[in-house]
Tab-separated table of C-alpha atoms in Angstrom:
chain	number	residue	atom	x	y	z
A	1	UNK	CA	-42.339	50.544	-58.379
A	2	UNK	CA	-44.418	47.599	-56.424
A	3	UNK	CA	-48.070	47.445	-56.802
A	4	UNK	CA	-48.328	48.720	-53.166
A	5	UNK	CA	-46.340	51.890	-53.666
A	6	UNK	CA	-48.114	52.698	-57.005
A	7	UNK	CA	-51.683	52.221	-55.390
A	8	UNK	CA	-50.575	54.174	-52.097
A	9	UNK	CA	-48.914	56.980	-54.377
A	10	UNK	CA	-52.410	57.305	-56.249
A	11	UNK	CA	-54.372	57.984	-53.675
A	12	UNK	CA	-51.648	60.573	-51.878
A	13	UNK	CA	-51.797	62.070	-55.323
A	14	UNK	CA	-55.482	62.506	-55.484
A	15	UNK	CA	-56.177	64.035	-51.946
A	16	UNK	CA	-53.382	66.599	-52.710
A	17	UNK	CA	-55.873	67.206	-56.200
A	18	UNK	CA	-58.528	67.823	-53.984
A	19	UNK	CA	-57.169	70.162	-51.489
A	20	UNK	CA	-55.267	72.362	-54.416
A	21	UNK	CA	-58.969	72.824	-55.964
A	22	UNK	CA	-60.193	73.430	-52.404
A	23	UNK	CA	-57.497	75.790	-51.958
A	24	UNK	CA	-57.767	77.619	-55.644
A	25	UNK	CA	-61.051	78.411	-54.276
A	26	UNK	CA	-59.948	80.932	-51.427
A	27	UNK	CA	-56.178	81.966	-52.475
A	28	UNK	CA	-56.949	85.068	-54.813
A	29	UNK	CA	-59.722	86.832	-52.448
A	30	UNK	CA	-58.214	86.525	-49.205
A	31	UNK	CA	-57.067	90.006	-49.221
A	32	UNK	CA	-60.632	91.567	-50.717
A	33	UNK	CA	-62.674	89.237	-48.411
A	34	UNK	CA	-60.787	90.735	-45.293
A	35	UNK	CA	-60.390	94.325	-46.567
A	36	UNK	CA	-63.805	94.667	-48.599
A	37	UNK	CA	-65.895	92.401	-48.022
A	38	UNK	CA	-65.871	92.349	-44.358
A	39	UNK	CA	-65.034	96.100	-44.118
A	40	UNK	CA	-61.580	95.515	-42.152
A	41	UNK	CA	-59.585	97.855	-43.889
A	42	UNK	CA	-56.272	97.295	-45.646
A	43	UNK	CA	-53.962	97.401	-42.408
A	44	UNK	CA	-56.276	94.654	-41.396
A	45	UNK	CA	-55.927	92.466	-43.963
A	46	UNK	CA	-51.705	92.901	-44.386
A	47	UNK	CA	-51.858	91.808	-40.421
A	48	UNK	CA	-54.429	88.802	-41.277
A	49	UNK	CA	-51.993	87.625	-44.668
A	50	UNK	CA	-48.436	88.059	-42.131
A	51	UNK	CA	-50.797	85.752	-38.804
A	52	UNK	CA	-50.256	82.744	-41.988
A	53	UNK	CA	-46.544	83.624	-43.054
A	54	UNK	CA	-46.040	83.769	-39.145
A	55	UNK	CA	-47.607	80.979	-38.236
A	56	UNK	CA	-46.048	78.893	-40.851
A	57	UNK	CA	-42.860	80.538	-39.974
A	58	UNK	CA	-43.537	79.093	-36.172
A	59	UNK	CA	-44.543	75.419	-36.987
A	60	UNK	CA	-41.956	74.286	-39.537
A	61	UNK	CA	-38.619	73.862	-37.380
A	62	UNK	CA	-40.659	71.549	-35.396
A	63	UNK	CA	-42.567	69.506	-37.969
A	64	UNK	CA	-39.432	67.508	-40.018
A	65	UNK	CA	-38.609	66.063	-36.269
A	66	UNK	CA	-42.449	64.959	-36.011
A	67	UNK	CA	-42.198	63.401	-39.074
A	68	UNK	CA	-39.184	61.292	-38.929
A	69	UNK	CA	-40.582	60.649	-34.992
A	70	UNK	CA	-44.124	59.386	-35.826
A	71	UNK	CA	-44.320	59.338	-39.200
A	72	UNK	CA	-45.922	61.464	-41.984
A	73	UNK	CA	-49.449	60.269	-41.906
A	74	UNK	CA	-50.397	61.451	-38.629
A	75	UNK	CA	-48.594	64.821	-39.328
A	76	UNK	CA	-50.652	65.149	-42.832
A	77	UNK	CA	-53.866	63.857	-40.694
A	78	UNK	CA	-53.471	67.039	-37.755
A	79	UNK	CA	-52.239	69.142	-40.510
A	80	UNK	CA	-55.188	69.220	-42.701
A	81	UNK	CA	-57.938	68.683	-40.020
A	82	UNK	CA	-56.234	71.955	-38.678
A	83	UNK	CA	-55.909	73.584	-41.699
A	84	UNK	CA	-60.057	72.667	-42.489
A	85	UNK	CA	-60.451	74.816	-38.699
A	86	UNK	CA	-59.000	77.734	-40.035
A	87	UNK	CA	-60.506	78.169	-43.269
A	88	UNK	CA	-64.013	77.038	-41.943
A	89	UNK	CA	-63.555	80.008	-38.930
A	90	UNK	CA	-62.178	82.561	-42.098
A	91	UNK	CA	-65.656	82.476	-43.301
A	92	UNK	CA	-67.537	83.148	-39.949
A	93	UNK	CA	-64.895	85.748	-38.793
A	94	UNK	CA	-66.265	89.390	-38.895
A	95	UNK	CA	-63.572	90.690	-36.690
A	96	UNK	CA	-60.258	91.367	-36.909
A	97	UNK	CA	-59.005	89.313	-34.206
A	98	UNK	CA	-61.362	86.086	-35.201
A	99	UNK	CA	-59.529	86.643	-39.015
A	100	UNK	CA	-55.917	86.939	-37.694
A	101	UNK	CA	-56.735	83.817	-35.467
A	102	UNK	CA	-57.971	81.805	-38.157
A	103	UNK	CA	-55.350	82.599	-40.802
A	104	UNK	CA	-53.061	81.446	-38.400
A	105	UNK	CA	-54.912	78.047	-37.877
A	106	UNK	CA	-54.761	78.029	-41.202
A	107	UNK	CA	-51.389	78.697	-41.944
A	108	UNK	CA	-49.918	76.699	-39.337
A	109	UNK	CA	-52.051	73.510	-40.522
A	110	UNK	CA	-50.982	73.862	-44.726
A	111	UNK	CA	-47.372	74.162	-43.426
A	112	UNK	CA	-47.229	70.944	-41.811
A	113	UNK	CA	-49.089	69.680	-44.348
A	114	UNK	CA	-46.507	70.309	-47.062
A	115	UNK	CA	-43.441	68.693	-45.935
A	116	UNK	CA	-45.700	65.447	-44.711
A	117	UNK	CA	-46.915	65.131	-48.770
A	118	UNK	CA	-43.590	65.399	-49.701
A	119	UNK	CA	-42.739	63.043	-47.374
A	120	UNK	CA	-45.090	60.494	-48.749
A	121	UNK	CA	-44.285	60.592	-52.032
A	122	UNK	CA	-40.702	60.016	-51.196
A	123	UNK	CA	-41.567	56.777	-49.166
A	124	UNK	CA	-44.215	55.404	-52.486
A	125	UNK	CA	-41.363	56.208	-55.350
A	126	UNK	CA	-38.015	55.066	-55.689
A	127	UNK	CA	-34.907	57.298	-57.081
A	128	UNK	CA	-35.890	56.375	-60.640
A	129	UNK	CA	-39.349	57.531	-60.323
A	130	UNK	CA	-39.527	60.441	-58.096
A	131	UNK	CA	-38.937	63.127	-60.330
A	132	UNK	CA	-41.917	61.743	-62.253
A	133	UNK	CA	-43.897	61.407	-58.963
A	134	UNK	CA	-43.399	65.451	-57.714
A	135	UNK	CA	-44.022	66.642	-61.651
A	136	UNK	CA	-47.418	64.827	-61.038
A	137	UNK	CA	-47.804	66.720	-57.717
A	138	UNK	CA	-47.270	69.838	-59.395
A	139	UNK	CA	-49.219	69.718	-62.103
A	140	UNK	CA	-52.291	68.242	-60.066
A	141	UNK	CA	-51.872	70.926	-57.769
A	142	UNK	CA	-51.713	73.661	-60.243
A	143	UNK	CA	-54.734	72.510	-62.224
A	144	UNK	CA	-56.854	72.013	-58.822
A	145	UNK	CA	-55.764	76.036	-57.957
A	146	UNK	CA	-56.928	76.785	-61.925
A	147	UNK	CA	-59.929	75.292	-61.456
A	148	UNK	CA	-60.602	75.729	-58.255
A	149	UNK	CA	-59.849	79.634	-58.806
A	150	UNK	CA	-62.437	79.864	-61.948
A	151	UNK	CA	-65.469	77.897	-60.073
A	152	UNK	CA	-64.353	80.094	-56.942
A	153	UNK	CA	-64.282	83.241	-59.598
A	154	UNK	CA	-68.035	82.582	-60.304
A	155	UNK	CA	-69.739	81.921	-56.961
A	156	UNK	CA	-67.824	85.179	-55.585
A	157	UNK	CA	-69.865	88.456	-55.179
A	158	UNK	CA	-68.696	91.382	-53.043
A	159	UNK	CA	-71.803	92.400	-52.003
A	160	UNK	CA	-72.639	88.784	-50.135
A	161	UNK	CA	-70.657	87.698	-47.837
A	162	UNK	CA	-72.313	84.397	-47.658
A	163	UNK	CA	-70.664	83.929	-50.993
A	164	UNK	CA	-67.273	83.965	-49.211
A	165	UNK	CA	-68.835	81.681	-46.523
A	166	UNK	CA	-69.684	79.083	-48.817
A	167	UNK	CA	-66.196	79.255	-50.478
A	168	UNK	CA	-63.920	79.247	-47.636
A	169	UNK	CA	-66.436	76.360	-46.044
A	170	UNK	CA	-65.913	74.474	-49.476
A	171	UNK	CA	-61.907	74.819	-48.560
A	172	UNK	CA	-62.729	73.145	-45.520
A	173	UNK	CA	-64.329	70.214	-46.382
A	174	UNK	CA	-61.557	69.717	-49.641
A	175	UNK	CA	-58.848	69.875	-46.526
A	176	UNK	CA	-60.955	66.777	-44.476
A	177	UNK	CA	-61.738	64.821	-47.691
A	178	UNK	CA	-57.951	64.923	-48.374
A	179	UNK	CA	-57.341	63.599	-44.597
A	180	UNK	CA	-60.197	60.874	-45.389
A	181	UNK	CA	-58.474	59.674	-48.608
A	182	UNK	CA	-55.104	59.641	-47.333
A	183	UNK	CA	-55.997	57.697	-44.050
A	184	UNK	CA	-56.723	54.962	-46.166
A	185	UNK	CA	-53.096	54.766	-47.696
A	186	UNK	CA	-51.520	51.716	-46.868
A	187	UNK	CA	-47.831	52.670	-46.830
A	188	UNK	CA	-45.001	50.125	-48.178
A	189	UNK	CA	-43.474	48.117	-44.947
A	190	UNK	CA	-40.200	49.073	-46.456
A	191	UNK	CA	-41.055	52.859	-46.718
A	192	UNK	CA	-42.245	52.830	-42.866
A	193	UNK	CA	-39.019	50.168	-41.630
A	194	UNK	CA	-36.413	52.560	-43.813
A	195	UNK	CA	-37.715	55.766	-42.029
A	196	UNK	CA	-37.593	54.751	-38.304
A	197	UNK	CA	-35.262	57.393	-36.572
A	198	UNK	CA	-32.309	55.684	-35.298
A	199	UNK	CA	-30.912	59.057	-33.494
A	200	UNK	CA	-31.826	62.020	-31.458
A	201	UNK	CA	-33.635	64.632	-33.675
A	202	UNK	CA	-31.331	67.283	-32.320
A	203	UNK	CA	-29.041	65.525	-34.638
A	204	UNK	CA	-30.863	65.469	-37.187
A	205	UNK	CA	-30.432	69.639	-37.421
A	206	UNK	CA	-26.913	69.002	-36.796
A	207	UNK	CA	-26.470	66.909	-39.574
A	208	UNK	CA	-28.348	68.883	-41.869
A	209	UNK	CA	-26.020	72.066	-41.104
A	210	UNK	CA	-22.983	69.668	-42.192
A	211	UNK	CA	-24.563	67.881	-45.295
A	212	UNK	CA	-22.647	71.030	-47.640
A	213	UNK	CA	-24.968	69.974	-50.746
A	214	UNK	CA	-27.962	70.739	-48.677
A	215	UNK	CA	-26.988	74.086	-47.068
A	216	UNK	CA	-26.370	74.483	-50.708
A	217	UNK	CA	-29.622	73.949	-51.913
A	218	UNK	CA	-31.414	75.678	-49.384
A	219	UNK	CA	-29.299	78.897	-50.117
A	220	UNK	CA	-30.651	78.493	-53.844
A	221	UNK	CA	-34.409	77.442	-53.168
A	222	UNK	CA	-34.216	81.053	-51.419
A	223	UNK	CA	-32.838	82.550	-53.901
A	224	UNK	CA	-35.044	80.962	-56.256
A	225	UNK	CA	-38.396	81.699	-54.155
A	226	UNK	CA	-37.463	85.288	-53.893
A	227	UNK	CA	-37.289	86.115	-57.365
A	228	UNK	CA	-40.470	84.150	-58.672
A	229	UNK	CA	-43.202	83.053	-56.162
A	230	UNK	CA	-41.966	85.928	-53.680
A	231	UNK	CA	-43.206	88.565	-56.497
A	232	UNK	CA	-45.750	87.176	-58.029
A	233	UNK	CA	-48.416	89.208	-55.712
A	234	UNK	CA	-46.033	92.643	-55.042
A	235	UNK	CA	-43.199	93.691	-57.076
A	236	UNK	CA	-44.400	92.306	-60.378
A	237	UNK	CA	-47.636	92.898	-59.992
A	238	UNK	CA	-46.775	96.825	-59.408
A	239	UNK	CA	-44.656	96.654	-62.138
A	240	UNK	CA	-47.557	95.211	-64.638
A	241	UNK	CA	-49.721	97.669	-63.678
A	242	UNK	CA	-47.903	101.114	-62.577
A	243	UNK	CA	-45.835	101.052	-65.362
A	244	UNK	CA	-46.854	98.493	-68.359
A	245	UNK	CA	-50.066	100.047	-67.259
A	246	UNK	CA	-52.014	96.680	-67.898
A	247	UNK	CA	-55.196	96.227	-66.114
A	248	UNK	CA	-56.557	94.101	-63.557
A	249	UNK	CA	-58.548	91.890	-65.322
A	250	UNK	CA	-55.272	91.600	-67.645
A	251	UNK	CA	-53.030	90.808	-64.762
A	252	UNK	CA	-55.515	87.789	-64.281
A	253	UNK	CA	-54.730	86.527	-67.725
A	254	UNK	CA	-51.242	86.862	-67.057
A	255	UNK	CA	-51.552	84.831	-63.810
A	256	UNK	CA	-53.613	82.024	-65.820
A	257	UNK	CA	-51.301	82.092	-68.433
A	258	UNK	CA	-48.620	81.474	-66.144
A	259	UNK	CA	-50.868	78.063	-64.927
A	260	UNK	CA	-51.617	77.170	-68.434
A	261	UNK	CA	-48.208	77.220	-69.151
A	262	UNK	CA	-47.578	74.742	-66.393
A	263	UNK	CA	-50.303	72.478	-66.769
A	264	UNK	CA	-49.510	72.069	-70.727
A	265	UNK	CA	-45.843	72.096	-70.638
A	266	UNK	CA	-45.418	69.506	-67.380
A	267	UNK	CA	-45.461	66.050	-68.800
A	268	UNK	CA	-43.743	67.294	-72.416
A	269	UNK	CA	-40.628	68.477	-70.837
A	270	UNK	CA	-40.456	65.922	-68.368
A	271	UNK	CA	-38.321	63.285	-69.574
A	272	UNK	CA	-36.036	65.608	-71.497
A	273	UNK	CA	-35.220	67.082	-68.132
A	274	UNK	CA	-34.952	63.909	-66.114
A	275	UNK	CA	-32.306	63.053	-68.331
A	276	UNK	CA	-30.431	65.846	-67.691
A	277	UNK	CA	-28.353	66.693	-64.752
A	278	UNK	CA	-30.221	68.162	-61.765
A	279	UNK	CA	-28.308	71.317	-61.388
A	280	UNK	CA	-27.672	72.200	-65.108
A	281	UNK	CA	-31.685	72.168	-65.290
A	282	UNK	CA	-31.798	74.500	-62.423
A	283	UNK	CA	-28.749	76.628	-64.054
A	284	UNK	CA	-31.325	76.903	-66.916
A	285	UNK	CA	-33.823	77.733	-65.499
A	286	UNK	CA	-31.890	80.932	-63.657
A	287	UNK	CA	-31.071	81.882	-67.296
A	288	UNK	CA	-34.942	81.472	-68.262
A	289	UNK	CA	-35.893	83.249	-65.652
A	290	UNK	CA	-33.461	86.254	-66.708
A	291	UNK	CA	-35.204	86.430	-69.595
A	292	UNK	CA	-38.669	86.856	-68.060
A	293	UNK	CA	-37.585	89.726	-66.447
A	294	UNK	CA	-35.916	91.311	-68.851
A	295	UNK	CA	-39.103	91.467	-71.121
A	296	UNK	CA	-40.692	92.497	-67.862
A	297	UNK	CA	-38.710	95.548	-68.126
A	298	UNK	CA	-39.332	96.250	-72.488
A	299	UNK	CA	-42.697	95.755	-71.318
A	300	UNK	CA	-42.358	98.576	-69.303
A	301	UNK	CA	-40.358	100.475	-72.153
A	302	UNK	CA	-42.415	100.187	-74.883
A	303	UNK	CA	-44.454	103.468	-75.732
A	304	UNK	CA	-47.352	103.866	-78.363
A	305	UNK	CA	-47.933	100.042	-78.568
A	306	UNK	CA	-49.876	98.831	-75.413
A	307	UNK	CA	-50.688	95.242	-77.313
A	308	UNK	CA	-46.908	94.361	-77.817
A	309	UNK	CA	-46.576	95.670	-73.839
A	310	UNK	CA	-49.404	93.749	-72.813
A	311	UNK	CA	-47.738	90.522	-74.975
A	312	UNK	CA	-43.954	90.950	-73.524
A	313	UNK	CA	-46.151	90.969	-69.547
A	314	UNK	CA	-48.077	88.199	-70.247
A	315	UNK	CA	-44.750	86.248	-71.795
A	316	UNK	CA	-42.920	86.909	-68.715
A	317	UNK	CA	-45.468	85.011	-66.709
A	318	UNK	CA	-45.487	82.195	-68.926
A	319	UNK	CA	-42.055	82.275	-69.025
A	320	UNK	CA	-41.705	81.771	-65.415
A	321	UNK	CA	-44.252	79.081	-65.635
A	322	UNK	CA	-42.181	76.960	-68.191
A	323	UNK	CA	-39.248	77.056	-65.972
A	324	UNK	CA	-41.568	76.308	-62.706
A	325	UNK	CA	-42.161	73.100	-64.698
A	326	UNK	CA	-38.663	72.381	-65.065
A	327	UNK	CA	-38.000	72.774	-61.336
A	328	UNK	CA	-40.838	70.443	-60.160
A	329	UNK	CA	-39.320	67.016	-61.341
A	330	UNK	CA	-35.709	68.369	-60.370
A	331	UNK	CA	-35.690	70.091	-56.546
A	332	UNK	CA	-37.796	68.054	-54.351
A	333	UNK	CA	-36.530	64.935	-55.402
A	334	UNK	CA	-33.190	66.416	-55.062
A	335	UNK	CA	-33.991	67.235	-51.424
A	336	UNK	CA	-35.178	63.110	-51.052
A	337	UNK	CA	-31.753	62.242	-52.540
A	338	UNK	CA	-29.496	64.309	-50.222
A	339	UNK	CA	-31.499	63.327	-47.140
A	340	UNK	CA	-30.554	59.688	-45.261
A	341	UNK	CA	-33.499	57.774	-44.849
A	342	UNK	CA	-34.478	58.678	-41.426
A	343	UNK	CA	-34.187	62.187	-42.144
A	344	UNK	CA	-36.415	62.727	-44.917
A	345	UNK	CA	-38.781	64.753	-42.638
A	346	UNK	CA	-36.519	66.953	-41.383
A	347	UNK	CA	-35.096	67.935	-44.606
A	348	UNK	CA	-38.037	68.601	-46.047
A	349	UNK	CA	-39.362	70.506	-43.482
A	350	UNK	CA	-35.912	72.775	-43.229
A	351	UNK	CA	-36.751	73.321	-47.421
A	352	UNK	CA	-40.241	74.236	-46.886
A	353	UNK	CA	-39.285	76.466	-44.061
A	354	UNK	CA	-36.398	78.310	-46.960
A	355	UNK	CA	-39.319	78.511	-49.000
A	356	UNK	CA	-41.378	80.319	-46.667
A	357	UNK	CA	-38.913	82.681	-45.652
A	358	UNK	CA	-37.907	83.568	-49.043
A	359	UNK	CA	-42.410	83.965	-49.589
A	360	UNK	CA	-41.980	86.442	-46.454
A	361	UNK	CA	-39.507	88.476	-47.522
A	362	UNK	CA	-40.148	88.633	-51.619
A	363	UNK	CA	-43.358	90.425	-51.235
A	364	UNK	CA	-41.623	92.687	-48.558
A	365	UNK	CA	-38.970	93.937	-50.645
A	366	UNK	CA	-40.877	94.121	-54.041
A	367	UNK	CA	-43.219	96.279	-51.804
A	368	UNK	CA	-41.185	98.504	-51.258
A	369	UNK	CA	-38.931	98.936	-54.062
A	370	UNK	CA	-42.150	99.236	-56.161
A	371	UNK	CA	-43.787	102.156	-53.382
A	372	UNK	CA	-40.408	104.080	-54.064
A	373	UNK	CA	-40.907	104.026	-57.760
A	374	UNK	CA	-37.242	102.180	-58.135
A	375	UNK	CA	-39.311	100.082	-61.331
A	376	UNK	CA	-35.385	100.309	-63.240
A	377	UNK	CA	-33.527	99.036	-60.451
A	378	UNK	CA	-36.210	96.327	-59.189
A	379	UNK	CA	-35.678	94.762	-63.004
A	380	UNK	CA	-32.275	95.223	-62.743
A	381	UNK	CA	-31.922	93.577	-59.248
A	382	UNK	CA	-34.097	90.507	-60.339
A	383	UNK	CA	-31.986	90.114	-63.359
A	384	UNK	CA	-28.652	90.059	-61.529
A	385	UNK	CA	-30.604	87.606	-58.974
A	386	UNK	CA	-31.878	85.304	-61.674
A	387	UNK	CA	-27.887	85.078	-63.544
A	388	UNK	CA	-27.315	84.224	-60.011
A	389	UNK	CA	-29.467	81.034	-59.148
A	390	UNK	CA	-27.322	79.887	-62.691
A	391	UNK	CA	-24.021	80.563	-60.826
A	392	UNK	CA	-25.137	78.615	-57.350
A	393	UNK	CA	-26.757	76.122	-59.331
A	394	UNK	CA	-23.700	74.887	-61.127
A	395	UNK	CA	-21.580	75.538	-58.063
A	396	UNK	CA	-23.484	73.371	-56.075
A	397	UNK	CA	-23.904	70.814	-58.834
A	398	UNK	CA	-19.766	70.320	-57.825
A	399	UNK	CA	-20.863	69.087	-54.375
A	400	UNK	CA	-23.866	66.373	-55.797
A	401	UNK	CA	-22.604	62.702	-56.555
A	402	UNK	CA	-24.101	60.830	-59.820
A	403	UNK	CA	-26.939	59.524	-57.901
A	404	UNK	CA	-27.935	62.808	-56.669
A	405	UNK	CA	-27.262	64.846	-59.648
A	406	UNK	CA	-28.268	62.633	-62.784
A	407	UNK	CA	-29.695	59.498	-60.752
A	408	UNK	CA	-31.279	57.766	-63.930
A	409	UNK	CA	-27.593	57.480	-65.517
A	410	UNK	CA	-26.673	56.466	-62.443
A	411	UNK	CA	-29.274	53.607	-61.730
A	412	UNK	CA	-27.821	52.091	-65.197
A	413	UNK	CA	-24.463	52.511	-64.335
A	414	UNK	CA	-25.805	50.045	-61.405
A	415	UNK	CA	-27.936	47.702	-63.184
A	416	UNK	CA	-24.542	47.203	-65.673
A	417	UNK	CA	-22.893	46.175	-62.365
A	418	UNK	CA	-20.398	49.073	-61.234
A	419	UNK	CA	-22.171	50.349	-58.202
A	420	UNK	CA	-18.290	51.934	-57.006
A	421	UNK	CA	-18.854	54.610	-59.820
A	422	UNK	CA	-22.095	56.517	-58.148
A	423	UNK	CA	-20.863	57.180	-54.976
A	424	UNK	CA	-22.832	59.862	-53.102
């Protein structure tokens, strides 16, 4: 990597620091702040949390052909100044159409802001560092939420709602400062010459329909999103505490754990699973995540012991927060590797957009598997569904060429001069 591209990837890295600890801040009250705290009601606040899936829902289709169009630094720039409206107007709002409106401000401006990063880092790392370059993202991102969450955690109080003011205001300014810092990147002049759109961006979709390892891809980052992130905040959570009958407070430890788990295990897994192919890592991580839920359910099974319950809960979290780890390094860069240059944008943004359907509908059917008291299927279902990202993972593994699939192998296979033996 040049000295450029290093420098410019610092600095990308460090705004997206500062807006994950900006963000940890807000992300586990939203629901009390509008329900509680403002007196809303619950109805209220499940309207106010769908105005951000929507929004985000609304803005993606449209942001990849931005990108690719103008380039990712403007998009990042509207995105987060947007983003710092919303949450700013979240703390002022008092009604319950001021809190929809600003949730979808809000919404709209971290979902353009997402692909954009990605984006970025894409254009400052090269195939032989980019797996490196997205575990960093994660793991800065996931300590900022920590962090952000136990400083947020301590400033809170129910009975002041100038305490949620100040937080959501604190969001704000964490969204601008990352705008400031990354308006001062100076991007590579390869990064921005490789990247100019050379067709229509209606062809860009159309492309992107007919790239099979992609369609792929997105069918398993669905898959995958449904079964973790998707139930994080419904099914499990139901789950922990209807029937492991842990508390709340516990069900916070889990959560941290979960982060901890992340933050310790990033950079020690890291190059044993850039050294191993793409897909089979993913395969694992299906089987991993198999296991989480199966001591989800013991959890649940376990009578006249509520430590070893409370243990087997807390495991699955971390469980699904050592194979998180293992997807950071692996997916997005696998999304940078499928996608021709000038298409980077839009293939991020059609990921990101998977991603938030699969967050839209998790919650939706965890909901209401867990309202019907179905706990045995719901384990049973998420079981099945974790075998299967294993199955889809090595399937589409079959579609992936060297570069794609295993791209350090590959990059020495080039260096020792047979470039004909990596063929995408």
């Amino acid at each position: 990597m040049t000295t450029a591209m290093g420098a410019a990837l610092r600095r990308i890295q460090l705004g997206n620091a500062l807006s994950a600890f900006g963000n940890g801040f807000t992300v586990p009250y939203l629901y009390v702040y509008v329900a509680q705290v403002r007196g809303l009601g619950a109805g209220t606040a499940g309207v106010v949390l769908s105005a951000f899936a929507v929004a985000a829902l609304a803005v993606l289709p449209f942001t990849g052909r931005t990108i690719d169009r103008r380039g990712p630094l403007p998009v990042l720039l509207t995105g987060s100044v947007t983003a710092s409206v919303g949450a700013m107007g979240f703390g002022l709002a008092t009604t319950a159409p001021l809190a929809v409106a600003a949730s979808a401000v809000m919404g709209a401006g971290i979902a353009v802001m997402q692909p954009a990063l990605a984006t970025l880092i894409v254009w400052c790392s090269t195939p032989s560092t980019r797996s490196r370059a997205f575990a960093t993202q994660f793991f800065l991102a996931n300590l900022g939420l920590g962090i952000g969450g136990l400083i947020g955690g301590l400033i809170v109080d129910t009975s002041r709602p100038g305490s949620f003011t100040l937080l959501f205001t604190i969001e704000g300014v964490m969204f601008l400062v990352l705008s400031g810092v990354v308006a001062s990147v100076r991007l590579p002049k390869v990064a921005q010459i490789g990247a100019a759109p050379t067709e229509k961006a209606a062809n860009g979709w159309r492309l992107l329909f007919s790239d099979r390892a992609m369609v792929q891809l997105c069918v398993l980052g669905g898959v995958m999103f449904f079964a973790c992130y998707g139930q994080f905040e419904s099914g499990l959570a139901a789950f922990a505490t209807e029937v492991t009958r842990i508390s709340t407070s516990t069900l916070g430890i889990a959560l941290a754990a979960n982060t901890a788990v992340i933050v310790i295990a990033q950079f020690l897994i890291l190059r044993t699973v850039e050294r191993r192919r793409r897909s089979r890592v993913i395969a694992a991580v299906g089987l991993l995540w198999a296991v989480a839920w199966v001591a989800a359910g013991l959890s649940g099974l376990v009578h006249g012991s509520q430590a070893v319950a409370t243990a087997l809960l807390i495991s699955t979290y971390a469980i699904f927060g050592l194979g998180e780890a293992m997807l950071s390094p692996t997916v997005a860069p696998l999304v940078a590797d499928l996608a021709p240059a000038r298409l980077v944008g839009q293939y991020n943004s059609a990921f990101a957009l998977v991603k938030q359907l699969a967050l839209a509908v998790g919650p939706v059917v965890g909901g209401l598997m867990a309202g019907a008291g179905f706990y045995g299927s719901y384990i049973v279902m998420l079981v099945a569904i974790s075998l299967g990202i294993s199955w889809l993972a090595v399937r589409m593994g079959r579609s992936l060429g060297p570069a794609q699939d295993q791209p350090l192998r590959a990059s020495r296979i080039v260096a020792h001069g047979a470039p004909e033996r990596v063929a995408a």
